[in-house]
Amino acid sequence: MGVRKVFVKSVLNRHRRDRWFLDEYSVNPYYGCPFNCVYCYTHGGRYGVRGGLAVKVNAPAVLDRELWRRGRRGEYGFIALSSATEPWGLGVEDRYGVTRRCLRVILRHRFPVHCLTKSTLITRDLDILAELRGRARLPADLQGVVRDGILITFSLSTLRDEVAEVFEPRAPPPRERLNTLARVREEGFTAGISYIPVLPFITDSEVEEMARVAKDLGADYVFFAPLTLEGREVYLRVLESRYPELVARYEELYRGRTPLKQYVARFYREVLKHLERYGLRFGITEVDLGV
Ligand code: SF4
């Protein structure tokens, strides 16, 4: 895998708090993503990633300065690691270790972190995360709402290996991600599953099993959302070759980037029914799905 090395001026992005994932910052140690999932929103025109994969070699040093400034002003908030790349990409992070070095910097400045991953490599960094867990400073309004300053969310769009091989062929298979979730739960971390995106007519039939699996593994929370078609061209190309019978149904369902409202409402009603049955919570804090 060809990886360019780049130097950046800034690596800490600030945004309004995400009401689902609770992050107010994001850090992406890489440009592009080694997993290159078919449905990834970064394939879309608005976010289109050009130039392949690159490692931000000076990210830890830049982050150190940026967090020092934020910390001095008391602007603590969850950092999403990451929002547009896999921070524990196999074959990349195990070679460059930029995410691990960023985590050391975050520990030094005591910021809370929300780890968003499809990778088993996160277990390498549980030592740093365990230390940060007791030290991170939460924003005042999240104290007592979350247990501590570490959230670990595993992302899955299917439980079936044969489907994952089509849509996320470079990521560890679903079973390995779920085993990793079980391990981090055993080690006492707050952890959950993000079933995002669920793929209409392909993995939306798995919703009940997804809820059951989350329950069996002791997930603290779950998220579900149907696919947003940012990278329409890339996705439909794969659909045409692997699921040609679904192309017309997708064209009907996706007049724009999001599925038709009726589908979305039905989808969430189904999700909530199964979550209730298994006694699971949608989201880390209460989320109004409007259905
Ligand atoms: S792992 Fe996430 S960021 Fe990477 S390609 Fe897949 S969806 Fe996109």
CSV table of C-alpha atoms and ligand atoms in Angstrom, one decimal:
chain,number,residue,atom,x,y,z
A,1,MET,CA,0.0,0.0,0.0
A,2,GLY,CA,1.6,3.3,-1.1
A,3,VAL,CA,1.5,5.9,1.6
A,4,ARG,CA,2.7,9.5,1.1
A,5,LYS,CA,4.1,11.4,4.0
A,6,VAL,CA,2.8,14.9,4.5
A,7,PHE,CA,3.3,17.8,7.0
A,8,VAL,CA,0.2,19.6,8.3
A,9,LYS,CA,-0.4,22.9,9.9
A,10,SER,CA,-3.4,21.8,11.9
A,11,VAL,CA,-4.9,18.5,12.9
A,12,LEU,CA,-7.5,19.4,15.6
A,13,ASN,CA,-10.9,20.2,14.1
A,14,ARG,CA,-13.5,21.9,16.3
A,15,HIS,CA,-17.2,21.6,15.6
A,16,ARG,CA,-20.5,21.9,17.4
A,17,ARG,CA,-21.0,18.9,19.7
A,18,ASP,CA,-22.3,15.9,17.8
A,19,ARG,CA,-25.6,15.0,19.5
A,20,TRP,CA,-25.1,11.2,18.8
A,21,PHE,CA,-21.4,10.7,19.3
A,22,LEU,CA,-20.8,13.6,21.7
A,23,ASP,CA,-17.5,14.7,20.1
A,24,GLU,CA,-16.7,18.4,19.8
A,25,TYR,CA,-13.3,17.9,18.1
A,26,SER,CA,-12.0,15.4,15.6
A,27,VAL,CA,-8.5,14.3,14.8
A,28,ASN,CA,-7.6,12.4,11.6
A,29,PRO,CA,-4.0,11.1,11.7
A,30,TYR,CA,-4.2,10.1,8.0
A,31,TYR,CA,-5.6,11.5,4.8
A,32,GLY,CA,-7.7,8.9,3.0
A,33,CYS,CA,-8.5,5.5,4.6
A,34,PRO,CA,-6.8,2.2,4.1
A,35,PHE,CA,-10.1,0.3,4.4
A,36,ASN,CA,-11.7,2.1,1.5
A,37,CYS,CA,-15.2,0.9,2.2
A,38,VAL,CA,-17.5,1.1,-0.8
A,39,TYR,CA,-20.2,3.1,1.0
A,40,CYS,CA,-17.8,5.5,2.7
A,41,TYR,CA,-19.1,9.1,2.6
A,42,THR,CA,-15.6,10.3,1.7
A,43,HIS,CA,-16.3,9.0,-1.8
A,44,GLY,CA,-18.8,11.7,-2.2
A,45,GLY,CA,-18.2,15.0,-4.1
A,46,ARG,CA,-18.6,17.1,-0.9
A,47,TYR,CA,-15.9,15.2,0.9
A,48,GLY,CA,-14.1,13.6,-2.0
A,49,VAL,CA,-10.6,12.4,-1.0
A,50,ARG,CA,-8.0,12.8,-3.7
A,51,GLY,CA,-4.4,11.7,-3.8
A,52,GLY,CA,-4.7,8.4,-2.0
A,53,LEU,CA,-3.5,7.6,1.4
A,54,ALA,CA,-1.1,9.9,3.3
A,55,VAL,CA,0.2,9.9,6.8
A,56,LYS,CA,0.4,13.2,8.7
A,57,VAL,CA,3.8,12.7,10.1
A,58,ASN,CA,3.9,15.8,12.3
A,59,ALA,CA,0.3,15.3,13.6
A,60,PRO,CA,1.4,14.6,17.2
A,61,ALA,CA,3.6,17.7,17.5
A,62,VAL,CA,0.9,19.9,15.9
A,63,LEU,CA,-1.8,18.3,18.2
A,64,ASP,CA,0.4,19.0,21.2
A,65,ARG,CA,0.3,22.8,20.5
A,66,GLU,CA,-3.4,22.8,19.6
A,67,LEU,CA,-4.5,20.9,22.7
A,68,TRP,CA,-2.2,23.1,24.9
A,69,ARG,CA,-4.1,26.2,23.7
A,70,ARG,CA,-7.5,24.6,24.1
A,71,GLY,CA,-6.7,23.2,27.6
A,72,ARG,CA,-5.4,26.5,28.8
A,73,ARG,CA,-8.8,28.0,28.0
A,74,GLY,CA,-10.6,25.0,29.7
A,75,GLU,CA,-12.2,24.0,26.4
A,76,TYR,CA,-12.4,20.3,27.1
A,77,GLY,CA,-14.6,18.1,24.9
A,78,PHE,CA,-14.6,14.6,23.4
A,79,ILE,CA,-12.2,14.2,20.5
A,80,ALA,CA,-13.5,11.8,17.8
A,81,LEU,CA,-10.7,9.6,16.7
A,82,SER,CA,-11.4,9.6,13.8
A,83,SER,CA,-14.1,11.1,11.6
A,84,ALA,CA,-12.7,10.6,8.0
A,85,THR,CA,-10.2,7.8,8.3
A,86,GLU,CA,-9.6,4.5,10.2
A,87,PRO,CA,-7.1,5.5,12.9
A,88,TRP,CA,-6.0,1.9,13.5
A,89,GLY,CA,-5.7,0.9,9.9
A,90,LEU,CA,-3.9,-2.4,9.5
A,91,GLY,CA,-0.7,-2.2,7.5
A,92,VAL,CA,-0.6,1.6,8.1
A,93,GLU,CA,-1.0,2.5,11.8
A,94,ASP,CA,1.0,-0.6,12.8
A,95,ARG,CA,3.8,0.8,10.6
A,96,TYR,CA,3.7,4.5,11.4
A,97,GLY,CA,2.1,4.6,14.9
A,98,VAL,CA,0.8,8.2,14.5
A,99,THR,CA,-2.5,7.4,16.2
A,100,ARG,CA,-0.6,6.0,19.2
A,101,ARG,CA,1.6,9.0,19.4
A,102,CYS,CA,-1.5,11.3,19.2
A,103,LEU,CA,-3.1,9.3,22.0
A,104,ARG,CA,0.0,10.0,24.2
A,105,VAL,CA,-0.4,13.7,23.5
A,106,ILE,CA,-4.1,13.6,24.3
A,107,LEU,CA,-3.3,11.8,27.6
A,108,ARG,CA,-0.8,14.5,28.4
A,109,HIS,CA,-3.5,17.2,27.9
A,110,ARG,CA,-6.3,15.1,29.5
A,111,PHE,CA,-8.9,15.4,26.8
A,112,PRO,CA,-11.7,12.8,26.6
A,113,VAL,CA,-11.7,10.6,23.4
A,114,HIS,CA,-14.3,8.8,21.4
A,115,CYS,CA,-12.6,6.0,19.5
A,116,LEU,CA,-14.5,5.1,16.3
A,117,THR,CA,-13.0,2.0,14.6
A,118,LYS,CA,-13.4,-1.1,12.6
A,119,SER,CA,-10.0,-2.4,13.6
A,120,THR,CA,-8.7,-5.0,16.0
A,121,LEU,CA,-5.5,-3.0,16.3
A,122,ILE,CA,-7.1,-0.7,18.9
A,123,THR,CA,-6.2,-3.4,21.5
A,124,ARG,CA,-2.6,-2.3,21.1
A,125,ASP,CA,-3.5,1.1,22.7
A,126,LEU,CA,-5.7,-0.1,25.6
A,127,ASP,CA,-2.8,0.7,27.9
A,128,ILE,CA,-2.9,4.5,27.1
A,129,LEU,CA,-6.7,4.5,27.0
A,130,ALA,CA,-6.8,2.9,30.4
A,131,GLU,CA,-4.6,5.6,31.8
A,132,LEU,CA,-6.6,8.4,30.1
A,133,ARG,CA,-9.9,6.9,31.3
A,134,GLY,CA,-9.2,8.1,34.9
A,135,ARG,CA,-7.6,11.4,34.0
A,136,ALA,CA,-9.6,12.9,31.1
A,137,ARG,CA,-11.5,16.1,31.9
A,138,LEU,CA,-15.1,16.0,30.9
A,139,PRO,CA,-17.1,19.1,29.9
A,140,ALA,CA,-19.3,20.0,33.0
A,141,ASP,CA,-22.6,19.0,31.3
A,142,LEU,CA,-21.3,15.5,30.5
A,143,GLN,CA,-20.2,14.8,34.1
A,144,GLY,CA,-22.4,12.1,35.5
A,145,VAL,CA,-23.8,11.5,32.0
A,146,VAL,CA,-20.9,9.3,30.7
A,147,ARG,CA,-18.9,7.1,33.1
A,148,ASP,CA,-15.5,8.4,32.1
A,149,GLY,CA,-13.5,10.0,29.3
A,150,ILE,CA,-13.2,7.1,27.0
A,151,LEU,CA,-15.9,5.8,24.6
A,152,ILE,CA,-15.1,3.0,22.1
A,153,THR,CA,-17.4,2.4,19.3
A,154,PHE,CA,-17.1,-0.4,16.7
A,155,SER,CA,-18.6,0.2,13.4
A,156,LEU,CA,-20.4,-2.6,11.4
A,157,SER,CA,-22.7,-2.5,8.5
A,158,THR,CA,-23.4,-6.3,8.5
A,159,LEU,CA,-22.8,-9.4,10.6
A,160,ARG,CA,-22.2,-11.5,7.5
A,161,ASP,CA,-18.6,-12.1,6.2
A,162,GLU,CA,-19.7,-12.5,2.6
A,163,VAL,CA,-21.4,-9.1,2.6
A,164,ALA,CA,-18.5,-7.4,4.4
A,165,GLU,CA,-16.2,-8.8,1.8
A,166,VAL,CA,-18.1,-6.9,-0.9
A,167,PHE,CA,-18.6,-3.5,0.9
A,168,GLU,CA,-15.6,-3.3,3.3
A,169,PRO,CA,-13.1,-5.9,2.0
A,170,ARG,CA,-10.0,-4.5,3.7
A,171,ALA,CA,-11.5,-4.2,7.2
A,172,PRO,CA,-11.3,-7.0,9.7
A,173,PRO,CA,-14.3,-9.3,9.4
A,174,PRO,CA,-17.3,-8.5,11.5
A,175,ARG,CA,-16.6,-11.4,14.0
A,176,GLU,CA,-13.2,-10.1,14.7
A,177,ARG,CA,-14.5,-6.6,15.4
A,178,LEU,CA,-17.2,-8.1,17.8
A,179,ASN,CA,-14.5,-10.2,19.6
A,180,THR,CA,-12.6,-7.0,20.1
A,181,LEU,CA,-15.6,-5.3,21.5
A,182,ALA,CA,-16.1,-8.1,23.9
A,183,ARG,CA,-12.4,-7.7,25.0
A,184,VAL,CA,-12.7,-4.0,25.6
A,185,ARG,CA,-15.9,-4.4,27.6
A,186,GLU,CA,-14.2,-7.1,29.7
A,187,GLU,CA,-11.5,-4.5,30.4
A,188,GLY,CA,-14.1,-2.1,31.7
A,189,PHE,CA,-14.3,0.4,28.9
A,190,THR,CA,-17.6,2.0,27.9
A,191,ALA,CA,-18.1,0.6,24.4
A,192,GLY,CA,-20.9,0.1,21.9
A,193,ILE,CA,-21.7,-0.6,18.3
A,194,SER,CA,-22.5,1.7,15.5
A,195,TYR,CA,-24.5,-0.2,12.8
A,196,ILE,CA,-23.9,2.6,10.4
A,197,PRO,CA,-24.6,2.3,7.6
A,198,VAL,CA,-27.2,-0.4,7.4
A,199,LEU,CA,-27.6,-1.2,3.7
A,200,PRO,CA,-31.2,-1.1,2.4
A,201,PHE,CA,-32.4,-4.5,1.0
A,202,ILE,CA,-29.0,-6.0,1.8
A,203,THR,CA,-28.4,-5.8,5.6
A,204,ASP,CA,-31.6,-4.2,6.9
A,205,SER,CA,-33.0,-7.7,7.4
A,206,GLU,CA,-30.3,-8.2,10.0
A,207,VAL,CA,-31.5,-5.5,12.4
A,208,GLU,CA,-33.0,-7.9,15.0
A,209,GLU,CA,-29.8,-10.1,14.9
A,210,MET,CA,-27.7,-7.0,15.2
A,211,ALA,CA,-29.6,-6.0,18.4
A,212,ARG,CA,-29.3,-9.5,19.8
A,213,VAL,CA,-25.6,-9.6,19.2
A,214,ALA,CA,-25.1,-6.2,20.9
A,215,LYS,CA,-27.0,-7.5,23.9
A,216,ASP,CA,-25.1,-10.7,24.0
A,217,LEU,CA,-21.8,-8.8,24.0
A,218,GLY,CA,-22.8,-6.4,26.7
A,219,ALA,CA,-22.6,-3.3,24.5
A,220,ASP,CA,-23.4,-0.2,26.5
A,221,TYR,CA,-25.2,1.5,23.6
A,222,VAL,CA,-25.9,1.0,19.9
A,223,PHE,CA,-26.5,3.3,16.9
A,224,PHE,CA,-28.3,2.4,13.8
A,225,ALA,CA,-28.7,4.5,10.6
A,226,PRO,CA,-29.5,3.6,7.0
A,227,LEU,CA,-27.0,4.3,4.3
A,228,THR,CA,-26.6,7.9,3.1
A,229,LEU,CA,-25.6,7.8,-0.5
A,230,GLU,CA,-22.7,10.3,-0.6
A,231,GLY,CA,-20.6,8.3,-3.0
A,232,ARG,CA,-23.4,7.3,-5.3
A,233,GLU,CA,-21.3,6.5,-8.3
A,234,VAL,CA,-18.9,4.2,-6.5
A,235,TYR,CA,-21.7,2.4,-4.6
A,236,LEU,CA,-24.0,1.9,-7.6
A,237,ARG,CA,-21.1,0.5,-9.6
A,238,VAL,CA,-20.6,-2.2,-7.0
A,239,LEU,CA,-24.3,-2.8,-6.8
A,240,GLU,CA,-24.5,-3.3,-10.5
A,241,SER,CA,-21.9,-5.9,-10.4
A,242,ARG,CA,-22.9,-7.8,-7.2
A,243,TYR,CA,-26.6,-7.1,-6.7
A,244,PRO,CA,-27.9,-6.0,-10.2
A,245,GLU,CA,-31.4,-6.9,-9.2
A,246,LEU,CA,-31.3,-4.1,-6.6
A,247,VAL,CA,-30.2,-1.2,-8.8
A,248,ALA,CA,-33.8,-0.1,-9.8
A,249,ARG,CA,-34.9,-0.4,-6.1
A,250,TYR,CA,-32.1,1.9,-5.0
A,251,GLU,CA,-32.8,4.4,-7.7
A,252,GLU,CA,-36.4,4.5,-6.5
A,253,LEU,CA,-35.4,4.7,-2.8
A,254,TYR,CA,-32.6,7.3,-3.2
A,255,ARG,CA,-33.9,10.3,-5.1
A,256,GLY,CA,-31.3,12.3,-3.2
A,257,ARG,CA,-28.5,11.4,-0.8
A,258,THR,CA,-30.9,10.0,1.9
A,259,PRO,CA,-33.5,7.2,1.5
A,260,LEU,CA,-37.2,8.2,1.2
A,261,LYS,CA,-38.8,9.3,4.5
A,262,GLN,CA,-41.2,6.4,4.7
A,263,TYR,CA,-38.3,3.9,4.5
A,264,VAL,CA,-36.4,5.8,7.2
A,265,ALA,CA,-39.5,6.0,9.6
A,266,ARG,CA,-40.2,2.2,9.1
A,267,PHE,CA,-36.5,1.4,9.6
A,268,TYR,CA,-36.3,3.3,13.0
A,269,ARG,CA,-39.6,1.8,14.2
A,270,GLU,CA,-38.2,-1.6,13.5
A,271,VAL,CA,-34.9,-0.8,15.2
A,272,LEU,CA,-36.6,0.6,18.3
A,273,LYS,CA,-38.9,-2.4,18.6
A,274,HIS,CA,-35.9,-4.8,18.7
A,275,LEU,CA,-33.9,-2.5,21.1
A,276,GLU,CA,-36.8,-2.5,23.5
A,277,ARG,CA,-37.2,-6.2,23.3
A,278,TYR,CA,-33.5,-6.7,24.2
A,279,GLY,CA,-33.4,-3.8,26.7
A,280,LEU,CA,-30.8,-1.8,24.8
A,281,ARG,CA,-30.3,1.9,24.5
A,282,PHE,CA,-30.1,3.8,21.3
A,283,GLY,CA,-27.2,6.2,21.6
A,284,ILE,CA,-24.9,7.2,24.5
A,285,THR,CA,-27.4,9.7,25.7
A,286,GLU,CA,-31.0,9.9,24.8
A,287,VAL,CA,-31.6,10.6,21.1
A,288,ASP,CA,-34.9,11.7,19.6
A,289,LEU,CA,-35.3,9.8,16.4
A,290,GLY,CA,-38.6,11.6,15.6
A,291,VAL,CA,-40.5,8.4,14.8
B,1,SF4,S1,-13.3,2.6,7.7
B,1,SF4,FE1,-14.6,4.4,7.8
B,1,SF4,S2,-13.4,6.1,7.0
B,1,SF4,FE2,-12.4,4.2,6.4
B,1,SF4,S3,-13.3,3.8,4.3
B,1,SF4,FE3,-14.5,2.6,5.8
B,1,SF4,S4,-16.2,4.0,6.3
B,1,SF4,FE4,-14.6,5.3,5.3
